[in-house]
Amino acid sequence: MKLKKTDILKALEKISAPGEGQNLVESGSVTNVQVFGDEVEVDVTIKNPSLQAKKKTEVEILKIIHSEVYEKAKIKVNLKVDAPSKPKVNQIKGNPIPGIQNIIAVASGKGGVGKSTVTANLAVTLAKMGFKVGLLDTDIYGPSMPIMFDVASEKPLSINVDGKAKMKPIENYGVKLLSIGFFTQPNQAVIWRGPMAAKALNQMIFDAHWGELDFLLLDLPPGTGDIHLSIMQSLPVTGAVVVSTPQEIALADARKGVAMFQQEAINVPVLGIVENMAYFTPAELPDNKYHIFGENGAKNLSEDLEVPFLGEIPLVQSIREAGDVGRPAALQTATPTEEAFEELTKNVVQELVRRNTDLPPTEAIKITTMAGCSAVKKK
């Protein structure tokens, strides 16, 4: 029996296109019909990508042609899916903290490069500039901020906020501060597995009354591991600052730190790189610079990675002493140290403004595979 194309199209008008509100022909889903005697070949494109919709459409086409046109017709259905691409809206997911405008993670690939010192001085300099600042010490296993802010003996109080018990951060030098160090004894080692550490972090983040903040600084632990992922899965981090010293062994790990934030699964904008302990100037020879750990290493790395260079901090004895006694060196007035941290802070704020102007808000990441979290080499 010789079939007619018009009869096939008329029959297909009785099938609804999945999710279209029209039949297959009206919606344009039927892109081609070819008839060869009793053989029929139908090309169909639908927008619903589900397996159920595909199977249902194919079965309905077979049934309607057999019942309405010719029950012994030999039918071939070529079904394609053309799902509309979803607009890329970088909408904040997870649980952003109400009242906090910008969250900056300060990280380093390697320990011992002065990341916590830089974070503490960045925080007090922002506060000196008039910003409302909070600092979360996320280094569960080696918290140092309570000492650096001279509040090691303090304990956060519980306050009632809208009927819920919240932790009140400790405040000093205009900076609100929380750290696991407030909840442990000075000689007590924190021996926790990852999930417990992540739970403690979430409590300090979401069960605290931070109030209105322009900046919340996150002092991340060294490396690129579980704590970092927990933080970035919990919070929409606005941007990251990476701290390194100039020598090659530190730069190799700083490179990994930048790469972590730039992973496709994480995608946190890197505001720039800070070179700490850039040079040593003795007090008796203020015009001399001795590059003990190398020269311009972090600056060259920033150019290589095409991320901003935020500034260099000298190796000065008073910075170490100030941290040990709990009064960050940036609080000193009319000193090269104060100038260095002010320059750094201005550059961080400038890059943050540029980032907020050019890019949409960062999402709190949702990691569904390990591809974005391991040393996977892209082809």
XYZ file of C-alpha atoms in Angstrom:
379
model
C 0.000 0.000 0.000
C 1.253 3.421 -0.938
C 0.981 5.889 1.909
C 0.510 9.670 1.613
C 2.589 12.251 3.460
C -0.482 14.424 4.092
C -2.211 11.538 5.908
C 0.863 11.032 8.101
C 1.010 14.736 9.039
C -2.739 14.795 9.773
C -2.326 11.852 12.143
C 0.652 13.444 13.879
C -1.462 16.531 14.628
C -3.261 14.422 17.252
C -0.081 14.030 19.360
C 0.864 16.751 21.835
C 4.469 17.923 21.857
C 5.973 17.319 25.341
C 5.720 20.515 27.358
C 4.769 22.635 24.322
C 1.007 23.061 24.598
C 0.743 22.373 20.842
C 0.690 19.274 18.687
C 3.837 17.909 17.051
C 3.145 19.570 13.706
C 2.079 22.990 15.008
C 5.070 23.225 17.322
C 7.463 22.469 14.481
C 8.676 19.321 16.217
C 8.131 17.277 13.060
C 11.033 18.390 10.898
C 10.644 15.891 8.045
C 8.397 13.042 6.853
C 9.415 10.684 4.063
C 7.149 8.002 2.561
C 8.345 5.045 0.444
C 5.375 2.769 -0.342
C 4.360 1.356 3.046
C 7.528 2.641 4.742
C 7.469 5.871 6.780
C 10.412 7.771 8.217
C 9.634 10.604 10.644
C 12.210 13.107 11.925
C 11.133 14.656 15.242
C 12.880 17.160 17.509
C 11.530 17.769 21.008
C 12.682 20.131 23.745
C 12.058 17.874 26.734
C 15.294 15.966 27.396
C 13.820 13.370 29.772
C 13.956 9.719 28.769
C 10.259 9.357 29.592
C 9.266 12.134 27.166
C 11.400 10.664 24.395
C 9.983 7.158 24.803
C 6.394 8.392 25.116
C 6.671 10.492 21.935
C 8.119 7.619 19.919
C 5.448 5.148 21.075
C 2.620 7.623 20.349
C 3.914 8.217 16.808
C 3.966 4.485 16.089
C 0.488 3.973 17.536
C -1.200 6.899 15.769
C 0.162 6.031 12.315
C -0.792 2.364 12.727
C -4.298 3.233 13.922
C -5.083 6.276 11.768
C -3.195 5.566 8.519
C -2.114 1.951 7.988
C -1.791 -0.748 10.632
C 0.998 -2.591 8.789
C 3.106 0.478 8.016
C 6.838 0.108 8.598
C 7.786 3.127 10.677
C 11.166 4.548 11.624
C 11.271 7.445 14.095
C 14.411 9.587 14.263
C 14.054 11.429 17.563
C 16.355 14.282 18.593
C 16.375 16.495 21.669
C 17.045 20.215 21.386
C 16.728 21.410 24.969
C 17.042 25.200 25.295
C 20.218 26.190 27.072
C 19.587 27.649 30.510
C 20.742 31.228 30.892
C 23.840 31.366 33.070
C 22.667 33.262 36.100
C 25.291 33.379 38.819
C 22.718 33.348 41.585
C 23.892 33.023 45.171
C 23.103 29.537 46.440
C 23.725 27.905 49.770
C 23.206 30.058 52.828
C 24.588 33.579 52.531
C 24.877 35.432 55.834
C 22.415 38.339 56.011
C 24.131 41.684 56.478
C 27.562 40.639 55.148
C 28.459 42.415 51.921
C 31.785 40.824 50.926
C 33.490 37.597 51.972
C 37.228 37.448 51.273
C 39.209 34.228 51.695
C 42.905 34.660 52.488
C 44.816 31.524 51.537
C 48.259 30.116 50.909
C 49.354 26.886 49.357
C 52.097 26.555 51.958
C 52.290 27.038 55.712
C 54.696 29.461 57.341
C 54.392 32.249 54.767
C 52.658 34.664 57.161
C 49.115 34.267 55.863
C 47.495 34.765 59.277
C 49.697 37.788 59.961
C 48.662 39.344 56.650
C 44.989 38.568 57.364
C 45.101 40.141 60.825
C 46.773 43.298 59.558
C 44.442 43.498 56.560
C 41.480 43.307 58.956
C 42.665 46.078 61.291
C 43.640 48.304 58.349
C 40.135 47.928 56.876
C 38.725 48.827 60.292
C 41.025 51.882 60.478
C 39.634 52.960 57.108
C 36.147 52.977 58.583
C 34.803 49.653 57.309
C 32.832 47.205 59.428
C 35.012 44.093 59.566
C 34.708 40.515 60.795
C 37.380 37.821 60.820
C 36.743 34.081 60.959
C 39.754 31.926 61.859
C 38.986 28.758 59.889
C 42.214 26.992 60.813
C 40.652 24.388 63.088
C 43.928 22.618 63.849
C 46.155 25.668 64.361
C 44.102 28.728 65.329
C 46.269 31.799 65.863
C 43.935 34.801 65.707
C 43.061 34.876 69.441
C 46.762 35.457 70.221
C 47.262 37.984 67.425
C 44.315 40.053 68.703
C 45.217 39.677 72.391
C 41.941 37.936 73.226
C 43.171 34.386 73.871
C 41.493 34.285 77.296
C 38.132 35.552 76.039
C 35.047 33.373 75.515
C 32.184 34.262 73.122
C 28.885 34.901 74.895
C 25.509 33.497 73.902
C 22.947 36.144 73.021
C 19.301 35.974 71.986
C 18.608 37.129 68.422
C 15.021 36.864 67.180
C 14.333 34.057 69.633
C 17.447 32.071 68.690
C 20.645 31.615 70.666
C 23.620 33.036 68.769
C 27.332 33.390 69.471
C 28.532 36.924 69.932
C 31.969 37.349 68.280
C 34.823 38.727 70.361
C 35.729 42.267 69.285
C 39.065 44.080 69.440
C 40.654 46.872 67.390
C 37.310 47.306 65.613
C 37.299 43.730 64.277
C 34.729 41.061 65.187
C 36.470 37.730 65.651
C 35.592 34.048 65.977
C 38.006 31.129 66.224
C 37.964 27.543 67.425
C 40.759 28.716 69.733
C 38.109 30.347 71.940
C 36.577 26.953 72.661
C 39.722 24.910 73.414
C 42.434 25.022 76.043
C 45.813 26.488 75.010
C 47.541 23.102 75.379
C 44.678 21.107 73.847
C 45.192 19.544 70.419
C 42.164 19.427 68.143
C 42.109 15.907 66.708
C 39.043 15.880 64.501
C 38.182 14.276 61.219
C 36.971 16.400 58.332
C 33.185 16.173 58.925
C 33.498 17.265 62.554
C 35.767 20.172 61.605
C 33.308 21.219 58.896
C 30.434 21.102 61.384
C 32.344 23.323 63.819
C 33.023 25.813 61.020
C 29.365 25.932 60.017
C 28.415 26.690 63.599
C 30.872 29.583 63.779
C 29.587 30.889 60.447
C 25.825 30.533 60.747
C 25.247 30.350 64.513
C 27.057 33.639 65.126
C 25.579 37.117 65.232
C 27.948 38.975 62.914
C 25.626 41.919 62.410
C 26.240 44.316 59.513
C 29.686 43.837 57.940
C 31.344 45.349 54.900
C 33.940 42.573 54.946
C 34.203 39.126 56.476
C 37.772 37.843 56.149
C 38.345 34.095 56.218
C 41.799 33.037 57.417
C 42.070 29.676 55.655
C 44.457 26.925 56.755
C 47.468 26.107 54.546
C 47.053 23.834 51.556
C 44.076 22.956 49.369
C 41.921 20.465 51.193
C 38.745 19.554 52.990
C 38.335 22.734 55.046
C 38.673 24.883 51.929
C 35.945 22.934 50.123
C 33.678 23.030 53.174
C 34.013 26.811 53.338
C 33.324 27.341 49.654
C 30.374 24.954 49.718
C 28.904 26.815 52.693
C 29.440 30.407 51.599
C 29.410 32.505 48.426
C 33.011 33.726 48.711
C 33.372 37.057 46.900
C 37.069 36.734 46.166
C 40.347 35.209 47.304
C 43.725 36.642 48.245
C 46.760 34.330 48.014
C 49.815 34.965 50.199
C 53.304 33.740 49.332
C 56.927 34.449 50.073
C 59.346 35.033 47.175
C 61.223 31.714 47.206
C 60.478 29.074 44.613
C 59.331 26.385 47.061
C 56.579 28.674 48.372
C 55.642 29.912 44.900
C 55.061 26.339 43.710
C 52.412 25.897 46.399
C 50.969 29.393 45.860
C 50.432 28.418 42.229
C 48.347 25.481 43.437
C 46.419 27.785 45.748
C 45.461 30.026 42.825
C 44.599 26.969 40.725
C 42.245 25.714 43.439
C 40.110 28.859 43.296
C 40.176 28.828 39.494
C 38.945 25.226 39.221
C 35.815 25.100 37.090
C 33.872 23.482 39.949
C 34.897 26.258 42.385
C 35.353 29.398 40.273
C 36.093 31.971 42.988
C 37.695 35.139 41.561
C 41.304 35.601 42.692
C 41.715 39.234 43.729
C 45.483 38.917 43.656
C 48.729 37.708 45.210
C 50.579 39.222 48.171
C 54.350 38.855 48.535
C 55.127 38.589 52.245
C 58.665 38.812 53.681
C 59.624 40.414 50.376
C 62.843 41.978 51.700
C 64.641 42.781 54.938
C 65.626 46.302 55.918
C 67.623 46.663 59.152
C 66.608 49.556 61.394
C 70.119 51.014 61.309
C 70.189 50.919 57.467
C 66.697 52.045 56.423
C 67.667 52.538 52.775
C 69.028 49.010 52.318
C 66.965 46.086 51.089
C 68.172 42.503 51.454
C 66.104 39.969 49.507
C 66.671 37.004 51.794
C 64.075 34.727 50.192
C 64.514 35.922 46.610
C 63.366 38.935 44.660
C 59.997 39.596 42.986
C 59.018 35.916 43.067
C 55.334 36.477 43.851
C 55.197 39.466 41.541
C 56.516 37.385 38.668
C 54.061 34.616 39.557
C 51.140 37.040 39.411
C 52.201 38.128 35.926
C 52.577 34.508 34.861
C 49.117 33.582 36.161
C 47.594 36.870 34.953
C 46.210 37.822 38.364
C 46.772 41.185 40.092
C 49.828 41.789 42.283
C 48.505 43.339 45.487
C 51.751 44.433 47.098
C 54.783 43.404 49.095
C 55.217 43.280 52.853
C 58.784 43.594 54.223
C 60.394 41.207 56.683
C 60.395 43.403 59.775
C 61.025 42.306 63.334
C 58.246 44.534 64.687
C 55.616 42.686 62.614
C 56.506 39.414 64.352
C 56.704 41.070 67.759
C 53.378 42.841 67.273
C 51.664 39.568 66.372
C 53.119 37.812 69.398
C 51.905 40.470 71.844
C 48.472 40.707 70.250
C 48.590 44.117 68.612
C 48.854 43.853 64.792
C 51.680 45.937 63.334
C 49.329 47.870 61.045
C 48.101 49.703 64.153
C 51.470 51.424 64.377
C 51.442 54.971 63.054
C 53.818 56.688 60.638
C 55.926 53.575 60.008
C 56.932 51.776 56.782
C 55.006 48.766 58.078
C 51.774 50.752 58.356
C 52.322 52.163 54.866
C 52.901 48.683 53.406
C 49.681 47.291 54.879
C 47.698 50.380 53.857
C 48.917 50.023 50.276
C 48.025 46.333 50.323
C 44.559 47.030 51.732
C 43.826 49.775 49.194
C 44.766 47.400 46.371
C 42.532 44.640 47.784
C 39.568 47.027 48.027
C 40.251 48.341 44.518
C 40.326 44.830 43.052
C 37.185 43.930 44.986
C 35.319 46.934 43.586
C 36.473 45.987 40.090
C 35.431 42.382 40.651
C 31.945 43.393 41.894
C 31.531 45.730 38.922
C 32.636 43.244 36.265
C 31.354 39.917 37.614
C 28.075 38.563 39.027
C 27.899 37.337 42.633
C 29.789 34.155 43.402
C 27.819 30.993 43.988
C 28.362 28.767 46.977
C 29.713 25.790 45.072
C 27.943 22.463 44.861
C 30.455 19.701 44.235
C 28.829 16.590 42.799
C 31.953 14.801 41.585
C 35.585 14.742 42.565
C 36.690 16.052 39.170
C 36.970 19.633 40.353
C 38.707 18.784 43.608
C 41.679 16.696 42.566
C 44.722 16.979 40.382
C 42.800 16.247 37.193
C 44.634 17.182 34.021
C 42.261 18.609 31.462
C 42.694 17.459 27.913
